[in-house]
CSV table of C-alpha atoms in Angstrom, one decimal:
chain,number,residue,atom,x,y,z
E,214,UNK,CA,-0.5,-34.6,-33.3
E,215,UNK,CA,3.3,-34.6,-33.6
E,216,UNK,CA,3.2,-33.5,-37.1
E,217,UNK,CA,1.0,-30.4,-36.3
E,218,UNK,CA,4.0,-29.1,-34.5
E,219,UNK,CA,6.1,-29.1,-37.4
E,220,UNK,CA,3.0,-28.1,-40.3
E,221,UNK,CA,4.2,-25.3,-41.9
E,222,UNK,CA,8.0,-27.0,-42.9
E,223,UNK,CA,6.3,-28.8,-45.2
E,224,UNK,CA,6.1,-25.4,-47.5
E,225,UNK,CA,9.2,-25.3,-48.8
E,226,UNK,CA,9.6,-21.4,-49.0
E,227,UNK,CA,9.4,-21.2,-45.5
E,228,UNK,CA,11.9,-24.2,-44.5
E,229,UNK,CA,14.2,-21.1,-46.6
E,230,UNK,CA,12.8,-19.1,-44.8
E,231,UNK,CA,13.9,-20.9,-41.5
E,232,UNK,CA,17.4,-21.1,-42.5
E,233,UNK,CA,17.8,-17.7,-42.7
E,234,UNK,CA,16.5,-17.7,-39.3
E,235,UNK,CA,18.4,-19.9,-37.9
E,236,UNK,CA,21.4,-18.6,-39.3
E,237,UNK,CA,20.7,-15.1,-38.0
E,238,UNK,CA,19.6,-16.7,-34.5
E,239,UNK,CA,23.5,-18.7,-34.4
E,240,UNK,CA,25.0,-15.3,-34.8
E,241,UNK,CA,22.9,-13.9,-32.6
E,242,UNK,CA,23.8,-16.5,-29.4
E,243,UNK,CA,27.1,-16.6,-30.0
E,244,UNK,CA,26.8,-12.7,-29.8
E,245,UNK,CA,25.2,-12.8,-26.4
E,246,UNK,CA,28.1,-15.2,-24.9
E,247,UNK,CA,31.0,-13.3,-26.1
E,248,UNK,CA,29.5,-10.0,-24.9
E,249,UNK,CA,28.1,-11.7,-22.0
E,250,UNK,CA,31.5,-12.8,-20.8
E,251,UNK,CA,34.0,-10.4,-21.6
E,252,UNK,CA,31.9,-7.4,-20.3
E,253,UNK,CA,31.6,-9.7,-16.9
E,254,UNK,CA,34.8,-10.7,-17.1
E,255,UNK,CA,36.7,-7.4,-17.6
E,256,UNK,CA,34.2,-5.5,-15.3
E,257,UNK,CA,33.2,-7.7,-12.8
E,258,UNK,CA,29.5,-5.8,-12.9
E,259,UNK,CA,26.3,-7.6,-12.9
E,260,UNK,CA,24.9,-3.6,-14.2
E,261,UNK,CA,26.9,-3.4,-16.9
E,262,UNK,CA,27.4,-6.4,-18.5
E,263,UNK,CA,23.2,-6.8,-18.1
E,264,UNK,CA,23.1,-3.6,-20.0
E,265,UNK,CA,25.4,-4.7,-22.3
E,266,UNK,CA,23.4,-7.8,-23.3
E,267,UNK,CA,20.5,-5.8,-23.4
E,268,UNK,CA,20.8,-2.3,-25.0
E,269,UNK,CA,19.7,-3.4,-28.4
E,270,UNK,CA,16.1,-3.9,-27.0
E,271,UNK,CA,15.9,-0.2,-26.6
E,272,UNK,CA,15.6,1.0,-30.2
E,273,UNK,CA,12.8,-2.3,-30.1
E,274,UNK,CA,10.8,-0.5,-27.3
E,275,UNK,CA,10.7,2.5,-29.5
E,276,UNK,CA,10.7,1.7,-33.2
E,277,UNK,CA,8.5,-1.7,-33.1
E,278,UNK,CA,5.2,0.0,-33.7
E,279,UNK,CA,6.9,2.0,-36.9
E,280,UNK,CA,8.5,-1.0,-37.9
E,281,UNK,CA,5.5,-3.5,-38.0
E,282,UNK,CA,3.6,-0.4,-39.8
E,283,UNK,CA,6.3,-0.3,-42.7
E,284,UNK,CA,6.2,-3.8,-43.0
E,285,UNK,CA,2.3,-3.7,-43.4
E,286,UNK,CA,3.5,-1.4,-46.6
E,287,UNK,CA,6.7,-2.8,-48.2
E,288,UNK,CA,8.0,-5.9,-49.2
E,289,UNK,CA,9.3,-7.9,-46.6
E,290,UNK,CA,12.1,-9.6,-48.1
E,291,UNK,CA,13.6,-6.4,-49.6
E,292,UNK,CA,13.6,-5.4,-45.3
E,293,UNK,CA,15.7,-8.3,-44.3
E,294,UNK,CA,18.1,-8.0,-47.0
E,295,UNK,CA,18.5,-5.0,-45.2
E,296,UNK,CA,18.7,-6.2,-41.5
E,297,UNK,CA,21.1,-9.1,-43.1
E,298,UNK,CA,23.2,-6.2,-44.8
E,299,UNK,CA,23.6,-3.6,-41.9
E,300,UNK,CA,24.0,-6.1,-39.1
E,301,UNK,CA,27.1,-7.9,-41.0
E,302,UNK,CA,29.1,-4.8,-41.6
E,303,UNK,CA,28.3,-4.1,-38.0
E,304,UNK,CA,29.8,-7.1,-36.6
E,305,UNK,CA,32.5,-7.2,-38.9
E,306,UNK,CA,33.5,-3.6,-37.9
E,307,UNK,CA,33.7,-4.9,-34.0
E,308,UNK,CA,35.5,-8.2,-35.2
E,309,UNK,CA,38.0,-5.8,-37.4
E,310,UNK,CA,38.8,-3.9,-34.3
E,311,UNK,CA,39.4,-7.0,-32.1
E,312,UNK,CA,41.9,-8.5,-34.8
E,313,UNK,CA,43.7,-4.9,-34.5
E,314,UNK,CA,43.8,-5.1,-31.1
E,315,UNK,CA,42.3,-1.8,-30.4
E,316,UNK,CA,39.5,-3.0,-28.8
E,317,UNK,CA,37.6,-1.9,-25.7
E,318,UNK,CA,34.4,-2.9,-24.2
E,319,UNK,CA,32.9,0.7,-24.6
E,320,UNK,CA,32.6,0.3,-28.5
E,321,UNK,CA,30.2,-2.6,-27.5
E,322,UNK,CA,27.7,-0.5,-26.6
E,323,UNK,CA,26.9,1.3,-29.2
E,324,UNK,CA,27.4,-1.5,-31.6
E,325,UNK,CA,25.0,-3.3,-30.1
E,326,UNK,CA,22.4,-0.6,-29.9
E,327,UNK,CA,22.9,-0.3,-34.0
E,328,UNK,CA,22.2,-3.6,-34.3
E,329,UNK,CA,18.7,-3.5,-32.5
E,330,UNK,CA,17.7,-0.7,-34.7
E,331,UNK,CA,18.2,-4.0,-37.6
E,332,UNK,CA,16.0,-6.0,-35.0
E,333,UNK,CA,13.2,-3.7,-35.4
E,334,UNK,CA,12.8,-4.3,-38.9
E,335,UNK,CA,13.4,-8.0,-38.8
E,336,UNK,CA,11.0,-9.2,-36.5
E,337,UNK,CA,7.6,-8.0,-38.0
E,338,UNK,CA,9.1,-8.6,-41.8
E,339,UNK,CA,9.6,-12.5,-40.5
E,340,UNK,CA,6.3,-12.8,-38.9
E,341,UNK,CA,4.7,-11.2,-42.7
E,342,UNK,CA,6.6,-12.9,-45.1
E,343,UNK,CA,6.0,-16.6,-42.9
E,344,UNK,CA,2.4,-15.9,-42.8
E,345,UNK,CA,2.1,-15.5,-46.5
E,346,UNK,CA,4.4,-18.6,-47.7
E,347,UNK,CA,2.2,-21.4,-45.7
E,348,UNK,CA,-1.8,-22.3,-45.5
E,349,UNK,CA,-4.0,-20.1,-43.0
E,350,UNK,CA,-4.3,-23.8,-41.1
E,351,UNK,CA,-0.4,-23.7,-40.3
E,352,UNK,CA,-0.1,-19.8,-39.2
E,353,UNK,CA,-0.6,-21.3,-35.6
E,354,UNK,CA,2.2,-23.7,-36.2
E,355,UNK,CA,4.9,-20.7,-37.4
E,356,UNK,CA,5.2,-18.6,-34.1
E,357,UNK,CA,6.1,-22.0,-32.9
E,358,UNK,CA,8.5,-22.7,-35.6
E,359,UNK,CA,10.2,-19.2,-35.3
E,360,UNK,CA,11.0,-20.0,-31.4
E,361,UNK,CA,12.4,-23.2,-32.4
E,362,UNK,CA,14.9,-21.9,-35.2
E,363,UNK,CA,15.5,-19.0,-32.9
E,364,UNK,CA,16.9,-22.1,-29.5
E,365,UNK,CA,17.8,-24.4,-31.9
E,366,UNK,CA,21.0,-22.8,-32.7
E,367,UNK,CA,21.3,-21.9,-29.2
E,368,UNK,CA,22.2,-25.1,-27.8
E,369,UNK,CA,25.2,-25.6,-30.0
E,370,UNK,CA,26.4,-22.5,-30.6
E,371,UNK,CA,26.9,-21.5,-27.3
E,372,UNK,CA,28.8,-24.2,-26.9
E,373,UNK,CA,31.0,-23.2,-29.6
E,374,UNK,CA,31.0,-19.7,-28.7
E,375,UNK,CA,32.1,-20.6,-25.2
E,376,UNK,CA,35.2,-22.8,-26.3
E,377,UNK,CA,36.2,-20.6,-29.2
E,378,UNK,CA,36.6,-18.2,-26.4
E,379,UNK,CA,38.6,-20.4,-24.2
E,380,UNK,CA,40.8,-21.8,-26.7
E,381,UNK,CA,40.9,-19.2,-29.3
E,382,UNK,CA,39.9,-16.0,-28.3
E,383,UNK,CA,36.7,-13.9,-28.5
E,384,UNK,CA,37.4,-12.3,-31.9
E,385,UNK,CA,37.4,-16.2,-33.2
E,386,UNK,CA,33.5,-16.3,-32.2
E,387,UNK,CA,33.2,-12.9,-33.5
E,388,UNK,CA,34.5,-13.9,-37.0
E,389,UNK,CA,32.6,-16.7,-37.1
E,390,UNK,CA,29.2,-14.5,-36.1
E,391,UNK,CA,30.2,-12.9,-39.2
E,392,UNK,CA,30.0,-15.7,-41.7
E,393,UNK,CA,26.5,-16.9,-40.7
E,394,UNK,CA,25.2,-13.2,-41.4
E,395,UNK,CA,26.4,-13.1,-44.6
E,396,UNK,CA,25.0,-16.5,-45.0
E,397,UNK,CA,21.7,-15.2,-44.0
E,398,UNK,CA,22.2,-12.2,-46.2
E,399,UNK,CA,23.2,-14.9,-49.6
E,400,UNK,CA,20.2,-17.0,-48.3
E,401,UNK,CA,17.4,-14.7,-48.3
E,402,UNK,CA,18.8,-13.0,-51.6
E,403,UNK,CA,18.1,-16.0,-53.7
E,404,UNK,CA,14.4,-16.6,-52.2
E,405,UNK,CA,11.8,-16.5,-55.0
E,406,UNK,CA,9.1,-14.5,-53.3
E,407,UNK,CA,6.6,-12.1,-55.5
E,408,UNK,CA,5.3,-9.2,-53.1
E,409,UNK,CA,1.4,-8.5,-53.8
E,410,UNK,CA,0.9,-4.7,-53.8
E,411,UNK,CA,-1.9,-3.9,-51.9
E,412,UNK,CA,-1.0,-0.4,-50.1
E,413,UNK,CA,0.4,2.5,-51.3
E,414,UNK,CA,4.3,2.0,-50.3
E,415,UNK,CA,4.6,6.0,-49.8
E,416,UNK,CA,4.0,6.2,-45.8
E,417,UNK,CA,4.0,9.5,-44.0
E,418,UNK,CA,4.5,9.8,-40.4
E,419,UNK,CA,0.7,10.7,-40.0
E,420,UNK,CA,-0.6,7.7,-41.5
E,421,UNK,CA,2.4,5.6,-39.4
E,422,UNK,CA,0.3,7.2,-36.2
E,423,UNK,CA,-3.2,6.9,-38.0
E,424,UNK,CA,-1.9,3.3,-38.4
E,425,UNK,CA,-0.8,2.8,-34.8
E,426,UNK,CA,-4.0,4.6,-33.7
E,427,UNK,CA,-6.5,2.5,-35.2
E,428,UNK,CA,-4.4,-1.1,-33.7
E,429,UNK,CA,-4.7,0.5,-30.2
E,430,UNK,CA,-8.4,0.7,-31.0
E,431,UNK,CA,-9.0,-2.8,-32.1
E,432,UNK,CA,-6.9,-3.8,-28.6
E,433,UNK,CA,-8.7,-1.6,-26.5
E,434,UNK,CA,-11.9,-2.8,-27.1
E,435,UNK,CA,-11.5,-6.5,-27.0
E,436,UNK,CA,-10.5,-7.8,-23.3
E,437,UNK,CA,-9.3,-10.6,-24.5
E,438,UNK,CA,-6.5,-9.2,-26.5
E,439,UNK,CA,-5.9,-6.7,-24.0
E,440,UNK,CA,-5.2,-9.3,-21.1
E,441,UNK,CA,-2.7,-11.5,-23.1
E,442,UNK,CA,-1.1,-8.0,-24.2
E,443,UNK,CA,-0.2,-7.6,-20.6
E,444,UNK,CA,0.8,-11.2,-19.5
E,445,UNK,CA,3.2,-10.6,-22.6
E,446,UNK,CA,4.9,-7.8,-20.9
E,447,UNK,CA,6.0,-10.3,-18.1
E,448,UNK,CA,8.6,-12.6,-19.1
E,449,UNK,CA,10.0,-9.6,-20.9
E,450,UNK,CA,10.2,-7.1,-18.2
E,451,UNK,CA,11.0,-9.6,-15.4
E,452,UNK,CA,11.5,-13.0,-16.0
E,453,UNK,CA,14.1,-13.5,-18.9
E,454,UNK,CA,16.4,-10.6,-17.6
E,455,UNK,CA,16.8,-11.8,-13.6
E,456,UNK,CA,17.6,-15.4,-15.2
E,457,UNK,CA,18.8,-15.8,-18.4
E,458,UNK,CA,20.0,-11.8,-18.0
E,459,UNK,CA,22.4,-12.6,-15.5
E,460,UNK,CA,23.6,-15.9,-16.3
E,461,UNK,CA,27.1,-14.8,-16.7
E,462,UNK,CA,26.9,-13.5,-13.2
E,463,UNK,CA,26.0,-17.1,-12.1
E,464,UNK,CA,28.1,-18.7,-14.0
E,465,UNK,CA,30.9,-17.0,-12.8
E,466,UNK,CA,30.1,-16.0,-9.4
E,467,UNK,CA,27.8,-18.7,-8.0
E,468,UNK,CA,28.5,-21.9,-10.1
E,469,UNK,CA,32.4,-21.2,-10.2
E,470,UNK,CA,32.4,-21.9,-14.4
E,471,UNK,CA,34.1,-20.8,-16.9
E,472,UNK,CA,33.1,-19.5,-20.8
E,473,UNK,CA,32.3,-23.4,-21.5
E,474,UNK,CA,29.8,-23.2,-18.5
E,475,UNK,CA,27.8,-20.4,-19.2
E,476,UNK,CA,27.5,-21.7,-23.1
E,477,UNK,CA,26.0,-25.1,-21.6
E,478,UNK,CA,23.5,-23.5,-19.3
E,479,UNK,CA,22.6,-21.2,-22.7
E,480,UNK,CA,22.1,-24.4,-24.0
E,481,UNK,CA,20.0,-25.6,-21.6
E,482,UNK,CA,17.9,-22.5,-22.0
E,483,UNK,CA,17.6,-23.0,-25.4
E,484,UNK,CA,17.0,-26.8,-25.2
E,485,UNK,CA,14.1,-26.4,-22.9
E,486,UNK,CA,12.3,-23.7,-25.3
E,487,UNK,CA,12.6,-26.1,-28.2
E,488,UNK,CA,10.9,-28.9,-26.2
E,489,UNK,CA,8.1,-26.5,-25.0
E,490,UNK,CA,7.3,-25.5,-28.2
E,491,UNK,CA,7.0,-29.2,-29.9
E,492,UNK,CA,4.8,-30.1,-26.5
E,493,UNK,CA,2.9,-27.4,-26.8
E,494,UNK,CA,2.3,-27.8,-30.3
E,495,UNK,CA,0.9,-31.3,-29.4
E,496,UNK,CA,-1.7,-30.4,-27.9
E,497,UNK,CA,-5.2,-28.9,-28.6
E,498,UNK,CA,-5.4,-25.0,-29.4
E,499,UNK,CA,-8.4,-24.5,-27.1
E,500,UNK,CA,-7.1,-24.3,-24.2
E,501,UNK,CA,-3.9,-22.0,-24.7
E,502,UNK,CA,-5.5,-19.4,-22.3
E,503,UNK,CA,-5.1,-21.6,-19.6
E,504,UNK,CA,-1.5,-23.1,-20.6
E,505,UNK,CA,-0.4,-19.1,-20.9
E,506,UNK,CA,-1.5,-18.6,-17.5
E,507,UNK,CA,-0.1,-21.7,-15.7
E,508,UNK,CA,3.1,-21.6,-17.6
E,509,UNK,CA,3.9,-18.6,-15.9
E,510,UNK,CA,3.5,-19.3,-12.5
E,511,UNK,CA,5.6,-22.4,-13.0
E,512,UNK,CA,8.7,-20.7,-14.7
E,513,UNK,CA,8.4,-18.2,-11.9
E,514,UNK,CA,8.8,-21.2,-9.0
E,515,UNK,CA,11.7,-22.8,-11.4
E,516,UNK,CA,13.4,-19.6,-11.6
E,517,UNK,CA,13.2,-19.2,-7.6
E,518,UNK,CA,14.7,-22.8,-7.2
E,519,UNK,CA,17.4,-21.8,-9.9
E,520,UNK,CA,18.5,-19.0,-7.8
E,521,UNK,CA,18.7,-20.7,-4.7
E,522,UNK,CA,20.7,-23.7,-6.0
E,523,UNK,CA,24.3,-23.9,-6.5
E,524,UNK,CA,24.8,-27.6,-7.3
E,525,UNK,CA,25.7,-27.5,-11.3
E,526,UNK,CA,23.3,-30.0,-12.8
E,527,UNK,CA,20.5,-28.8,-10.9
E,528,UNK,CA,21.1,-24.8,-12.0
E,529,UNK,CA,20.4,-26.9,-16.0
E,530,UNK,CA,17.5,-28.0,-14.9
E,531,UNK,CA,15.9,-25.4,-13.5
E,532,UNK,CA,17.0,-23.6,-16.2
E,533,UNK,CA,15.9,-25.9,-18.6
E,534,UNK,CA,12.3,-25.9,-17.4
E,535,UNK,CA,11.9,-21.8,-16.8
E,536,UNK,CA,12.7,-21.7,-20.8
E,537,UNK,CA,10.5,-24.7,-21.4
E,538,UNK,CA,7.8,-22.9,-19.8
E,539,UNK,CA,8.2,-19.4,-21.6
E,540,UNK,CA,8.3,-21.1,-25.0
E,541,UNK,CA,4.7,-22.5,-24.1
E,542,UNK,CA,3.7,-18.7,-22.8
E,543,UNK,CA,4.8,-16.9,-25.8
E,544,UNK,CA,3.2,-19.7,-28.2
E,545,UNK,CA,0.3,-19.4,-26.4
E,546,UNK,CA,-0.4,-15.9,-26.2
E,547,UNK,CA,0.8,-15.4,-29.6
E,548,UNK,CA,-1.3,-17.8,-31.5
E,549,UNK,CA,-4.2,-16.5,-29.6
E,550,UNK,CA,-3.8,-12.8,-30.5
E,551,UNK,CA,-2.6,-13.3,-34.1
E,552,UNK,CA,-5.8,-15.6,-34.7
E,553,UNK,CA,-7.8,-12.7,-33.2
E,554,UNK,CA,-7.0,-9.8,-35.0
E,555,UNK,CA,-8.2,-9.1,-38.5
E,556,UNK,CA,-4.9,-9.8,-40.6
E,557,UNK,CA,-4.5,-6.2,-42.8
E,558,UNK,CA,-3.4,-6.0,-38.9
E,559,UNK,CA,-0.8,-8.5,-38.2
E,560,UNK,CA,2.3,-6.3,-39.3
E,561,UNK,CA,1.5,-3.7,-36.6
E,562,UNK,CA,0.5,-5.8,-34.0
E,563,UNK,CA,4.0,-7.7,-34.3
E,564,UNK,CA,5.5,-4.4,-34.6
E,565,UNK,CA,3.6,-3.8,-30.9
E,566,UNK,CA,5.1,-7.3,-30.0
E,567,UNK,CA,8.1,-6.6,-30.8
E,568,UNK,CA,8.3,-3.1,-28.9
E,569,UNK,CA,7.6,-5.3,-25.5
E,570,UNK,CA,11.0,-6.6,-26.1
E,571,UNK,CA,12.3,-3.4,-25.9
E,572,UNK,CA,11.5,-3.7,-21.7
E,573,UNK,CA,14.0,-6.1,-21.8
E,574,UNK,CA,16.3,-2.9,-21.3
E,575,UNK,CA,14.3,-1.9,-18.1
E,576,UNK,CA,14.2,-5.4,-16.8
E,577,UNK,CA,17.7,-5.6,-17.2
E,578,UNK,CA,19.1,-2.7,-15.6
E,579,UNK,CA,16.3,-3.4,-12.6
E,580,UNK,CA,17.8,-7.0,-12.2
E,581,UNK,CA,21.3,-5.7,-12.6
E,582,UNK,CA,20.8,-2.9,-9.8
E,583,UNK,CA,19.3,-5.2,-7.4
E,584,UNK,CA,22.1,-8.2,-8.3
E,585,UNK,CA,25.1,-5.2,-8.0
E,586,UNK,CA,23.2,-4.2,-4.5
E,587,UNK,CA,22.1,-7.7,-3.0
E,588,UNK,CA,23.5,-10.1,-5.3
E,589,UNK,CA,22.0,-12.4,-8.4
E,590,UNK,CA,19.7,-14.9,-6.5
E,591,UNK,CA,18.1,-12.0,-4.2
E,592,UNK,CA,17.4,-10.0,-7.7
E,593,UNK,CA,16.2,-13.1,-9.1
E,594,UNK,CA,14.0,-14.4,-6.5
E,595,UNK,CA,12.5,-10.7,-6.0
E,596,UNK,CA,11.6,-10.5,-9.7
E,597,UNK,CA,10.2,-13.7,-9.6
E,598,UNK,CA,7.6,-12.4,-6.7
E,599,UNK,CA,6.6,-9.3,-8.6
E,600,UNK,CA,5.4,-11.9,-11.2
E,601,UNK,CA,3.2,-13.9,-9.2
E,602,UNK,CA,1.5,-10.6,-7.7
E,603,UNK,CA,1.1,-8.8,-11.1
E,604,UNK,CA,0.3,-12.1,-13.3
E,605,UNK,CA,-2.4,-12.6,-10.3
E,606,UNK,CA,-3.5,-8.8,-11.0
E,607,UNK,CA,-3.9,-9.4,-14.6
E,608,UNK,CA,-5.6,-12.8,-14.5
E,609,UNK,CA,-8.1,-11.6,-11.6
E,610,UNK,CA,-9.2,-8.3,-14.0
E,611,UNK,CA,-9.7,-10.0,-17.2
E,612,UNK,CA,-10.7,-13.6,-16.9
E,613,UNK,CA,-11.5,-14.2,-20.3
E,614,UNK,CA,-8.1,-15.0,-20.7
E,615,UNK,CA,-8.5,-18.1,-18.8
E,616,UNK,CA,-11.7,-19.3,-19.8
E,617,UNK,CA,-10.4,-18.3,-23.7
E,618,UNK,CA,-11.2,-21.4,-25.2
């Protein structure tokens, strides 16, 4: 059963395939700490540095369904040579300035809201091109594989990031963001990948609605689907931004840590993901209704003791076990909606996945609002409730979802 959750490395197009994305995902952590802490740090605002770390989700919320739809159309690889192109002269334009010492924390923002128009692109072209470089029996095994190479570099490189920053300086981390972009960029490049042409590549914006049309059809009549389409908005909306969203703020405020802190809770985070997704790919694929379901709850009583505790160690296991939980929620509700719907469909439908992210932004600035107004545990612990009541709600009105077997 062990080698199940590692299947579809055994292709060796998509173990390139994962380097890339784990490259991309190293860049992207160390991103999130050095924004994370100098926003926090020069600020002192739970609202904007929660913004900060999350205004790249709002081109997500509004481009994902166009994205998956040209995805369905075009080659994929050609789309992340893109995304690997734009996001490194992006980053290298913020490190420039930081060498030059002209920076300010207001060219963050819209930097980092350029680079989530790249994320829109990049998500469905992953999911496509993975799909179609492994066996139908290890399409299961990729969503796994694609929250593994995104935590994997977590762990260490927030590490990194967070001493770099100590030692060094910011625009150290920055720089070396940089490098593994254009690593990404030189490593998809050379991929030998031959694009079958089965649409016409010449979309209009009529047949990008026709095509977002008919996916909302498929959705809304199968109950299934549409129940683990909601429980996806959760941990989007509410979850990840009142814990992982504001773990500068408790690094800082409650914990009393510096940059090396917060990257070792990141770390933790991204730790207990990896070991959710290698349990959960253990285990039987008939029942991943149920571990959906449950795994929510229990991230959501995690997350509650996380904000109530201010003892170090325990705050990294809390945190450890709220991640290890959402890996097993997105594994599960992914596998079962992908193996659902017909695949001519599996571009758009990520494209809708994707757009969920794009909450993130409203989860955020709710969480940061209620942290600026009442501090991080009572935003925490109130987001935490809304989960129980609304994951109750969904699980209550479509109970296929739990007896999905």
């Amino acid at each position: 059963m062990a080698i199940n959750a590692i299947r579809s490395l055994y292709f060796p197009k998509f173990r390139k395939l994962m380097y890339l994305h784990i490259l991309l995902s190293t860049g992207f952590w160390i991103q999130q700490i050095v924004i994370g802490w100098i926003v926090y740090d020069q600020t002192n605002s739970p609202l904007l540095t929660s913004l900060a770390l999350g205004i790249d989700t709002i081109p997500i919320l509004f481009g994902g369904f166009i994205g998956g739809a040209l995805v369905d159309r075009f080659n994929p690889k050609i789309c992340i040579i893109f995304v690997t192109s734009v996001q490194f002269i992006l980053v290298s334009s913020l490190t420039a300035i930081m060498f030059l010492d002209t920076f300010s924390i207001w060219y963050i923002y819209p930097i980092v809201l350029f680079i989530g128009f790249t994320w829109v692109v990049y998500d469905p072209s992953k999911i496509s091109l993975g799909m179609r470089l492994v066996d139908e029996d290890s399409i299961s095994n990729i969503f796994g594989m694609w929250i593994c190479g995104f935590n994997i570099p977590r762990i260490l490189s927030s590490i990194l990031a967070g001493y770099l920053i100590v030692y060094l300086g910011a625009k150290y981390a920055l720089l070396l963001e940089s490098l593994m972009i254009l690593s990404a960029f030189l490593s998809i490049w050379f991929l030998k990948y031959e694009h079958p042409v089965s649409q016409n590549s010449n979309i209009s914006t009529t047949q990008i609605y026709i095509d977002i049309k008919n996916l909302f059809t498929i959705i809304k009549n199968n109950n299934l689907l549409i129940g683990f389409f909601l429980l996806s908005f959760i941990p989007i909306l509410l979850l990840i931004p009142s814990t992982t969203g504001l773990l500068p703020v408790y690094a800082s405020d409650i914990l009393k840590l510096d940059a090396r802190g917060l990257g070792i809770l990141q770390a933790f985070s991204g730790l207990g993901q990896i070991c959710g997704i290698f349990i959960i790919g253990m285990f039987t694929h008939k029942k991943m209704g149920k571990y959906a379901i449950w795994s929510i709850y229990i991230s959501a009583c995690f997350a509650i003791l996380f904000a109530l505790s201010n003892t170090y160690y325990l705050s990294m296991l809390f945190i450890f076990v709220v991640n290890f939980c959402i890996a097993v929620f997105h594994n599960s509700t992914s596998y079962v909606m992908f193996s659902t719907i017909d695949e001519n469909y599996r571009g758009r439908l990520s494209g809708l996945q994707v757009s969920s992210f794009g909450l993130f932004i409203a989860g955020t600035t709710l969480s940061g609002i209620l942290a600026n107004l009442f501090g991080a545990s009572i935003s925490t612990i109130t987001c935490m409730i809304l989960i129980i009541v609304i994951s109750s709600i969904i699980v209550t009105k479509y109970r296929v979802i739990y007896a999905n077997q």
